[in-house]
Coordinates of C-alpha atoms in Angstrom, one line a residue:
X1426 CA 0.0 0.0 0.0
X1427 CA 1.6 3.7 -0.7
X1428 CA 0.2 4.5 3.0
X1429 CA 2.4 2.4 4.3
X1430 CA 5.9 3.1 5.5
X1431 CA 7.3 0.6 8.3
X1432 CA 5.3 0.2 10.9
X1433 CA 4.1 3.8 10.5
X1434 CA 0.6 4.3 8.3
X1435 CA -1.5 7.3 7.0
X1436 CA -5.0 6.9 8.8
X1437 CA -7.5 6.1 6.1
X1438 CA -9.7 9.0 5.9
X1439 CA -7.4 11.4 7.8
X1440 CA -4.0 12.8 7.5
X1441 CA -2.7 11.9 10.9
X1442 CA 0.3 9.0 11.3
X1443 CA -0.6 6.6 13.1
X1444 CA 2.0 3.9 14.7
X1445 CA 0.3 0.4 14.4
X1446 CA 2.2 -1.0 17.3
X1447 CA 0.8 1.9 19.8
X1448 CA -2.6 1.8 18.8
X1449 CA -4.9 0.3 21.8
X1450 CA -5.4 -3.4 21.9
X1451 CA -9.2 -3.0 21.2
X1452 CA -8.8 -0.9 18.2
X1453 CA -6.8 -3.4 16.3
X1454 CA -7.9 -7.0 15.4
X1455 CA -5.5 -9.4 13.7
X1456 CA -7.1 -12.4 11.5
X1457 CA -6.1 -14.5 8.2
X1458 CA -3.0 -12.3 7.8
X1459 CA -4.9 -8.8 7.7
X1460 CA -4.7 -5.8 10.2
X1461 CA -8.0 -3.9 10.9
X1462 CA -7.6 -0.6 12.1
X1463 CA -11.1 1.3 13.0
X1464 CA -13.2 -0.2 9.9
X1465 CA -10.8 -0.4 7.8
X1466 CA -8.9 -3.9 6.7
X1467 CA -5.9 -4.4 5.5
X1468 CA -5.0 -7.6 3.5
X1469 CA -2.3 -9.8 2.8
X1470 CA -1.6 -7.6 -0.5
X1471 CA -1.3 -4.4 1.5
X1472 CA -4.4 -2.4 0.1
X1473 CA -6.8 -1.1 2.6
X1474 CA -10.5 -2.2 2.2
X1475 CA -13.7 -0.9 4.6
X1476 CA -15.1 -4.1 6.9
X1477 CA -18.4 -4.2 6.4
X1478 CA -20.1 -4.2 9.7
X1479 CA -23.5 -5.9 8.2
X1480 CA -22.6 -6.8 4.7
X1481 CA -26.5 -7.4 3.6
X1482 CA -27.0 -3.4 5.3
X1483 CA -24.3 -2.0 3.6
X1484 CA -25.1 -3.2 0.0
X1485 CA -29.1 -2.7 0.4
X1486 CA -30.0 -0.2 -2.2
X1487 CA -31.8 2.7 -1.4
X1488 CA -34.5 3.2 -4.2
X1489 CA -36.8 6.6 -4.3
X1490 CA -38.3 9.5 -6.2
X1491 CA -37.5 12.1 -5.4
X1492 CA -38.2 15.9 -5.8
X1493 CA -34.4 17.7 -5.3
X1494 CA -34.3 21.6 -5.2
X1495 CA -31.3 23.4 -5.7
X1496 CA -30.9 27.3 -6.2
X1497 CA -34.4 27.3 -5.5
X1498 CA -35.7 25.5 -8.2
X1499 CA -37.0 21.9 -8.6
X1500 CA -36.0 19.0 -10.5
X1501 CA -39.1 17.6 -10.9
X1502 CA -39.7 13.9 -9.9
X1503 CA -36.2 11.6 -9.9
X1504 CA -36.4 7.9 -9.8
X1505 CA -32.8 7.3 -7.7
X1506 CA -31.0 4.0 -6.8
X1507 CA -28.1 5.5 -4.4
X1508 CA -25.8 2.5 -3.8
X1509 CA -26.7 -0.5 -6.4
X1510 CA -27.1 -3.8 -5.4
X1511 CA -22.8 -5.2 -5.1
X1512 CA -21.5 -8.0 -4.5
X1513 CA -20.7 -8.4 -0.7
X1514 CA -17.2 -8.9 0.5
X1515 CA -16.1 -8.6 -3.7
X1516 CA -16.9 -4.8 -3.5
X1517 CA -15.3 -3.1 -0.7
X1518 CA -14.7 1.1 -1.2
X1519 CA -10.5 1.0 -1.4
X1520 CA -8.9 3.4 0.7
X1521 CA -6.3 3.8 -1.7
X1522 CA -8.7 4.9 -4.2
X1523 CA -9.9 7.5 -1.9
X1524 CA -13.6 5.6 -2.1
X1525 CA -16.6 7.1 -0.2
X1526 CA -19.8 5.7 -2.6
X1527 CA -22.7 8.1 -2.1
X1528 CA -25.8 6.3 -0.7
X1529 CA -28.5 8.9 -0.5
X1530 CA -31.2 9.5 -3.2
X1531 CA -31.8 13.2 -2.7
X1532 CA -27.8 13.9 -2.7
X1533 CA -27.2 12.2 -5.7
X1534 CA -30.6 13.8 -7.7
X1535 CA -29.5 17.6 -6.5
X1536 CA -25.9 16.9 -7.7
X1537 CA -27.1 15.4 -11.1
X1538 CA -29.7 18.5 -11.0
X1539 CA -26.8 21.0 -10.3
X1540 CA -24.8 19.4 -13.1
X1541 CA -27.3 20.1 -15.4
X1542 CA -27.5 23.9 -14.4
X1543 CA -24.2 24.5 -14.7
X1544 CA -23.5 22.7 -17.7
X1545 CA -26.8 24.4 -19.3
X1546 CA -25.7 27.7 -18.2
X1547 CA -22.3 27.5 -19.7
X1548 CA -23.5 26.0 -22.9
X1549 CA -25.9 29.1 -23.2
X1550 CA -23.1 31.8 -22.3
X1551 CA -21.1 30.5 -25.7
X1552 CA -23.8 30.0 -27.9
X1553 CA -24.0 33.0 -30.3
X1554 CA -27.5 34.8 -30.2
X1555 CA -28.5 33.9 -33.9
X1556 CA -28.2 30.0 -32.6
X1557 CA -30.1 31.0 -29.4
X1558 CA -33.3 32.5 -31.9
X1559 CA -33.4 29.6 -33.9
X1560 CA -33.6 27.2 -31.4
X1561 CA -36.3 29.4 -29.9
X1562 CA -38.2 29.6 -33.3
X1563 CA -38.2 26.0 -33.3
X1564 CA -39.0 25.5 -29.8
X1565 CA -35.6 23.7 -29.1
X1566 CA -34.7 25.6 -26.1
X1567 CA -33.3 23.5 -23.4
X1568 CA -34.7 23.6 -19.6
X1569 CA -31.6 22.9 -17.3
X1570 CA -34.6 21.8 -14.7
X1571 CA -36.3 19.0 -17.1
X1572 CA -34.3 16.3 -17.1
X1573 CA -35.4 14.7 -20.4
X1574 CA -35.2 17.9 -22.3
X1575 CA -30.8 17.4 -21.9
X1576 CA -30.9 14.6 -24.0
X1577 CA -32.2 17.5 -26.8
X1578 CA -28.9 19.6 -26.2
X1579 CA -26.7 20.5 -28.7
X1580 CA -23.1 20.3 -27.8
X1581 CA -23.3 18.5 -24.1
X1582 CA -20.7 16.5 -23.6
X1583 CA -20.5 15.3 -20.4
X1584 CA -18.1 13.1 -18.5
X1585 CA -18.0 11.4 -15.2
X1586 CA -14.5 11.3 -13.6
X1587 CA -14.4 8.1 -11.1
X1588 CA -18.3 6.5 -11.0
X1589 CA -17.5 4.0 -8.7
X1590 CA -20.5 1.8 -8.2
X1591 CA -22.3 3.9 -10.5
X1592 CA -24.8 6.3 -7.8
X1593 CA -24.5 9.8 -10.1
X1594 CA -24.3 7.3 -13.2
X1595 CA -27.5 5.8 -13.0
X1596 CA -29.3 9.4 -13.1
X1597 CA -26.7 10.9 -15.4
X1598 CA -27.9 8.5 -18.0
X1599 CA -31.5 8.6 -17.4
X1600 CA -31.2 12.6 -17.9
X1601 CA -28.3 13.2 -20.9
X1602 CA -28.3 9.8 -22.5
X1603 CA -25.4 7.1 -23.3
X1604 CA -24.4 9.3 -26.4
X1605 CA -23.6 12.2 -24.3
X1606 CA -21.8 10.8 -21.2
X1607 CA -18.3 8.8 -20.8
X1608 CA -16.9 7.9 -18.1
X1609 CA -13.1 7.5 -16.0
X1610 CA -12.7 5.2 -13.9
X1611 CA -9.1 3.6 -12.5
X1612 CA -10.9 0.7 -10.4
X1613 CA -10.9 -2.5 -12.4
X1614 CA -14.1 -3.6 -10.1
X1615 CA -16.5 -0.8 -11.2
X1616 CA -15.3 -0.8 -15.0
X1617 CA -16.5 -4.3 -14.9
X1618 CA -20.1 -3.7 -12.9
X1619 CA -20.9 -0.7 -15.1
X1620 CA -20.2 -2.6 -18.2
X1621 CA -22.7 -5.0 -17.7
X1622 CA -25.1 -2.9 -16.2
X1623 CA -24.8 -0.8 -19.0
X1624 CA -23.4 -2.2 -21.9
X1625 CA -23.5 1.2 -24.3
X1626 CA -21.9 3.4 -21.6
X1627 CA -18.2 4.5 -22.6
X1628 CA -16.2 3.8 -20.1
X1629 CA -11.8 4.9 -20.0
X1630 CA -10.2 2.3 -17.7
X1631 CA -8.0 5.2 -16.8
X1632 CA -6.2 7.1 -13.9
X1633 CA -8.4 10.4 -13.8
X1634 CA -4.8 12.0 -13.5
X1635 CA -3.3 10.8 -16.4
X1636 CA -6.3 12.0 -18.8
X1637 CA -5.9 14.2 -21.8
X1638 CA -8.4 16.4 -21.9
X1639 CA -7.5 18.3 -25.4
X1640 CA -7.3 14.6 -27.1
X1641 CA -11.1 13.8 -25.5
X1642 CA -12.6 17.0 -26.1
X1643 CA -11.5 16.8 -29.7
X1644 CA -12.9 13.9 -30.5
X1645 CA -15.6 14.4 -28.8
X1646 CA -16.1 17.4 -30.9
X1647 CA -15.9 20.4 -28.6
X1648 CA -15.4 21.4 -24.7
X1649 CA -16.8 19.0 -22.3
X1650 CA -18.8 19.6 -19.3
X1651 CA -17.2 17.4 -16.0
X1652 CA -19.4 15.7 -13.2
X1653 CA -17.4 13.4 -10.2
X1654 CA -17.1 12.5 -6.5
X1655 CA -13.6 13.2 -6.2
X1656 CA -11.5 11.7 -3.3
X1657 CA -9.9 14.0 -1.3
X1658 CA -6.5 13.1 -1.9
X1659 CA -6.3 14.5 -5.6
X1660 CA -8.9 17.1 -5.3
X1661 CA -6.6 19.9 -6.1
X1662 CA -4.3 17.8 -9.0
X1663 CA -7.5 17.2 -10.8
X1664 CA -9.1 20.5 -10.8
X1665 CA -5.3 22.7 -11.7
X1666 CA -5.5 19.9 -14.6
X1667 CA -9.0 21.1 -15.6
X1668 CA -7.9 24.3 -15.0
X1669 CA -4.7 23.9 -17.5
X1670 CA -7.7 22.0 -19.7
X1671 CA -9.3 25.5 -19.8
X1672 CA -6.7 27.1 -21.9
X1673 CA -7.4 25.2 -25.0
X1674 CA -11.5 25.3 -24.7
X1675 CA -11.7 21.8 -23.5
X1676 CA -13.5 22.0 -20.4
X1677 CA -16.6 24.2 -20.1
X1678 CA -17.9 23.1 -16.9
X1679 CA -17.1 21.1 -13.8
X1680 CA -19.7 20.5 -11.2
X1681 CA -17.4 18.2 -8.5
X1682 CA -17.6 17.0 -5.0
X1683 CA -14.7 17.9 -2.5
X1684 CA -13.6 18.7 1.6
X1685 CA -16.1 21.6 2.6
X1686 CA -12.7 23.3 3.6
X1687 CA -11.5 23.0 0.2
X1688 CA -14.3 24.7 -1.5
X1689 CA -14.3 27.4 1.1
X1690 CA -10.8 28.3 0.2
X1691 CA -11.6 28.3 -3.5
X1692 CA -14.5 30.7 -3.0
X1693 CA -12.8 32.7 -0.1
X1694 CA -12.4 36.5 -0.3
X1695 CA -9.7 38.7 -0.3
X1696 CA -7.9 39.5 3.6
X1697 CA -9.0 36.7 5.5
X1698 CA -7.7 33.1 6.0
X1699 CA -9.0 31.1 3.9
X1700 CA -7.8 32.9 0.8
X1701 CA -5.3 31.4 -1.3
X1702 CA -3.3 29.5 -4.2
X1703 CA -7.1 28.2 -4.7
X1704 CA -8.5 31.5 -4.5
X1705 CA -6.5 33.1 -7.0
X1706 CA -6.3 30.9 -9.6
X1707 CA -9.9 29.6 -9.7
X1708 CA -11.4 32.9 -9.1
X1709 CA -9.3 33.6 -12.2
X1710 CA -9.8 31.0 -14.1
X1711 CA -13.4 30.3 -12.9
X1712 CA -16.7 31.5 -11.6
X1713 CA -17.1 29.6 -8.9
X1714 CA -19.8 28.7 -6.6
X1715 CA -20.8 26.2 -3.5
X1716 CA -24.1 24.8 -4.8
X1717 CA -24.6 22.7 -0.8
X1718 CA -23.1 21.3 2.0
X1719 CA -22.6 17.6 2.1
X1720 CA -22.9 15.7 5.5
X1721 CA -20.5 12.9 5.6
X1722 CA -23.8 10.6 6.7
X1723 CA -24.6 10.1 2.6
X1724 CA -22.0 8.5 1.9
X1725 CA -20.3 4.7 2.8
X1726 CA -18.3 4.4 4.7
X1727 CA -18.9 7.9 6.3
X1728 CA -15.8 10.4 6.0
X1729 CA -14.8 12.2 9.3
X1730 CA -15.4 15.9 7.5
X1731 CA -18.1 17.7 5.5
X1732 CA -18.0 17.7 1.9
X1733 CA -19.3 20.6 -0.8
X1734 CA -20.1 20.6 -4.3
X1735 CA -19.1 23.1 -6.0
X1736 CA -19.4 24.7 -9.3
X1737 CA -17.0 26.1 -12.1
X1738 CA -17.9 27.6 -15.4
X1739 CA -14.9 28.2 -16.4
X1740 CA -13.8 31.8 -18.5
X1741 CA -12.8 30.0 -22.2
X1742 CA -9.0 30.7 -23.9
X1743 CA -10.7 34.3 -25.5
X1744 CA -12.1 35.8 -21.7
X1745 CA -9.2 34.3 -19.6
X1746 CA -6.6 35.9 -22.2
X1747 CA -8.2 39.1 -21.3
X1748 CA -9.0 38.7 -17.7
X1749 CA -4.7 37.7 -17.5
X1750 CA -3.5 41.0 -19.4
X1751 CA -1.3 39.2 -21.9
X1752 CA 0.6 37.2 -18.3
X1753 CA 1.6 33.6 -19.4
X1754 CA -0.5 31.4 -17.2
X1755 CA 2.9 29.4 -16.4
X1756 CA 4.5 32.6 -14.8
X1757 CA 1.1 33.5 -13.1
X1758 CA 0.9 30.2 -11.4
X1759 CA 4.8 30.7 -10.5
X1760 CA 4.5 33.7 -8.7
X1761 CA 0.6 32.8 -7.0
X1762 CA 3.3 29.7 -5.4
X1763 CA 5.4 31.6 -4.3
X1764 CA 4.1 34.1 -2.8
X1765 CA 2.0 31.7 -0.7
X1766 CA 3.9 29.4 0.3
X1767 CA 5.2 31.3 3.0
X1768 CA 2.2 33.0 4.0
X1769 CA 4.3 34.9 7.4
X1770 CA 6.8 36.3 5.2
X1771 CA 6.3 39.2 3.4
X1772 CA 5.4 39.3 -0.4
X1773 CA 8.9 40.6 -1.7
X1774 CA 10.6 38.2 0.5
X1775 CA 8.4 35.4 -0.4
X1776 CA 8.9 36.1 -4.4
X1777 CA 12.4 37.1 -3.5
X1778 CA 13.7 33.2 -4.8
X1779 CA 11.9 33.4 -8.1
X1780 CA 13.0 36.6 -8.6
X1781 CA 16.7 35.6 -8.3
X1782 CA 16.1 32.9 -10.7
X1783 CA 14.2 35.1 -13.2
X1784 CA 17.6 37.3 -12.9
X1785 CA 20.4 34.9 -13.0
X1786 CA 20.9 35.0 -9.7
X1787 CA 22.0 39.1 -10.0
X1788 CA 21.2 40.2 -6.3
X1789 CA 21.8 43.4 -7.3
X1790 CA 19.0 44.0 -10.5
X1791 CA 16.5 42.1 -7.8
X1792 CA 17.1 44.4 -5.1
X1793 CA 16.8 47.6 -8.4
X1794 CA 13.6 45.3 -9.0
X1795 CA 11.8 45.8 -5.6
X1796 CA 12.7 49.3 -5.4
X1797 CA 10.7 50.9 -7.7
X1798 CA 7.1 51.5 -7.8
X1799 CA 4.4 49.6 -8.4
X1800 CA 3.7 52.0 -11.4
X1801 CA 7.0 51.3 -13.0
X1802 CA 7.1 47.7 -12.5

């Protein structure tokens, strides 16, 4: 397992070290070769997988309509199936993975519902005004709060990053249609369930971090609109990739689960705490918004912290070249580093380092650099 160092492990579901050997007899069972540590097991092959406390429990799924309202509006009825019927003991969420599969009907329908808004919304914002009338004329105008009516739109192309067991999935493809939606997915164990629960999805057996989103938006025709329930650990790596996405028009959208305190930061004003490496560069990049707060009791197993989902339409290559003032997006993201990576120093000290390597290491035209004005520079 890459949690695993010596005797020394990274908590599953936290990001304190824990010392196997000085956790409390009670707390750790040993059976058949495998360590469990509060719910989690670990096997013989090192990979961490949640116990299931009541295996027929954990895999019941949780069937409803539903009417979800988000932004104030509603979706309409939603026939949901949260967590679909698995295998018990074959399909245990991974910790390495980051799995938390989300188990409640109304969560999933408000997250497929704010998808659909924010993918809508953006679609609208770059389709010229000529294409708007004509598909008004002809009474093809698309409601972001009827699901059906998405299957009708023009240029959504929408793709899930990790489904798992296939909760978002399920409603995804009853509102946009197989046609429009593909899916990423690095677990072996969900490519396979999916594929025979639906046989025309199109699913990547892929690492979400290793996707190329300028090869799948071109042949996809256009920029895509993104949907997931991202784990924790590689929250950030996947949206500066989407970000970096951005610059060639092959994102639109991105409607995403993450840590409440990570979607705070990316939303947080100027002067206070919470603002940012996040802030900056998705504020830039982005218009961002938290669409709700997420208790950790929708999902299986429960995490020990609120999640968010949160919203980006992102600018497009035309409004972010503007919005950036002719700055390379390579050199803006070099000095937003540095200059927060030591938030107690001050920011000429903190850019101090990059300046030096900008200048060759010539102290002296750094220190001529920091003395003038602002104006000048």
């Amino acid at each position: 397992s890459r949690y695993i160092k010596s005797s020394t492990v990274l908590h599953p579901s936290s990001t304190n070290k824990v010392n196997i050997d000085k956790v409390p007899t009670r707390r750790r069972r040993i059976r058949s070769g495998s360590h469990s540590l509060r719910g989690w097991v670990q096997g013989t092959d090192g990979e961490w997988t949640w116990e299931e406390d009541d295996p027929s429990a954990a895999y019941t799924p949780i069937s409803s309509t539903t009417t979800a309202t988000i932004d104030g509006e509603s979706t309409g009825e939603i026939s949901v199936q949260a967590t679909p019927t698995l295998p018990s003991g074959k399909f245990r969420p991974k910790q390495s993975l980051g799995q938390n599969y989300l188990r409640d009907g109304n969560t999933v329908a408000k997250i497929v519902r704010a998808f659909a808004k924010d993918a809508v919304e953006t679609l609208a914002a770059s389709t010229s005004k000529e294409d708007v009338a004509v598909a008004a004329k002809n009474d093809n105008l698309v409601d972001p709060t009827n699901f059906n009516s998405l299957k009708q739109q023009t240029g959504l192309r929408a793709v899930e990053l990790g489904p798992g067991a296939g909760a978002l999935t399920d409603v995804l493809l009853q509102s946009v249609g197989s046609s429009n939606l593909q899916c990423i997915e690095i677990d072996g164990r969900s490519v396979e369930l999916l594929s025979e629960k639906h046989p025309s999805l199109r699913i990547h057996h892929e690492d979400v971090l290793q996707v190329d989103y300028a090869v799948l938006a071109k042949e996809e025709g256009g920029p895509l609109s993104i949907i997931g329930n991202l784990p924790y650990y590689i929250t950030s790596q996947i949206l500066f990739a989407l970000a970096d996405a951005s610059h060639g028009n092959s994102v639109r959208s991105a409607t995403v689960t993450m840590q409440w305190e990570v979607a705070q930061r990316i939303v947080a004003p100027t002067r206070c705490k919470d603002y940012g490496i996040l802030s900056v560069v998705f504020q830039l990049y982005t218009t961002p918004k938290i669409h709700f707060k997420i208790p950790p009791t929708v999902f299986y197993p429960q995490p020990k912290v609120d999640s968010a989902l949160l919203g980006l339409h992102f600018l497009g290559p035309t409004s972010l070249r503007r919005r950036l003032a002719g700055v390379s997006p390579a050199h803006l993201r070099s000095v937003v580093t540095a200059a927060f990576q030591q938030r107690r120093k001050t920011v000429r000290n903190g850019l101090k380092k990059l300046a030096l390597e900008v200048y060759g290491g010539d102290a002296e035209r750094v220190k001529e650099f920091f003395e003038r004005s602002a104006g000048e520079v």
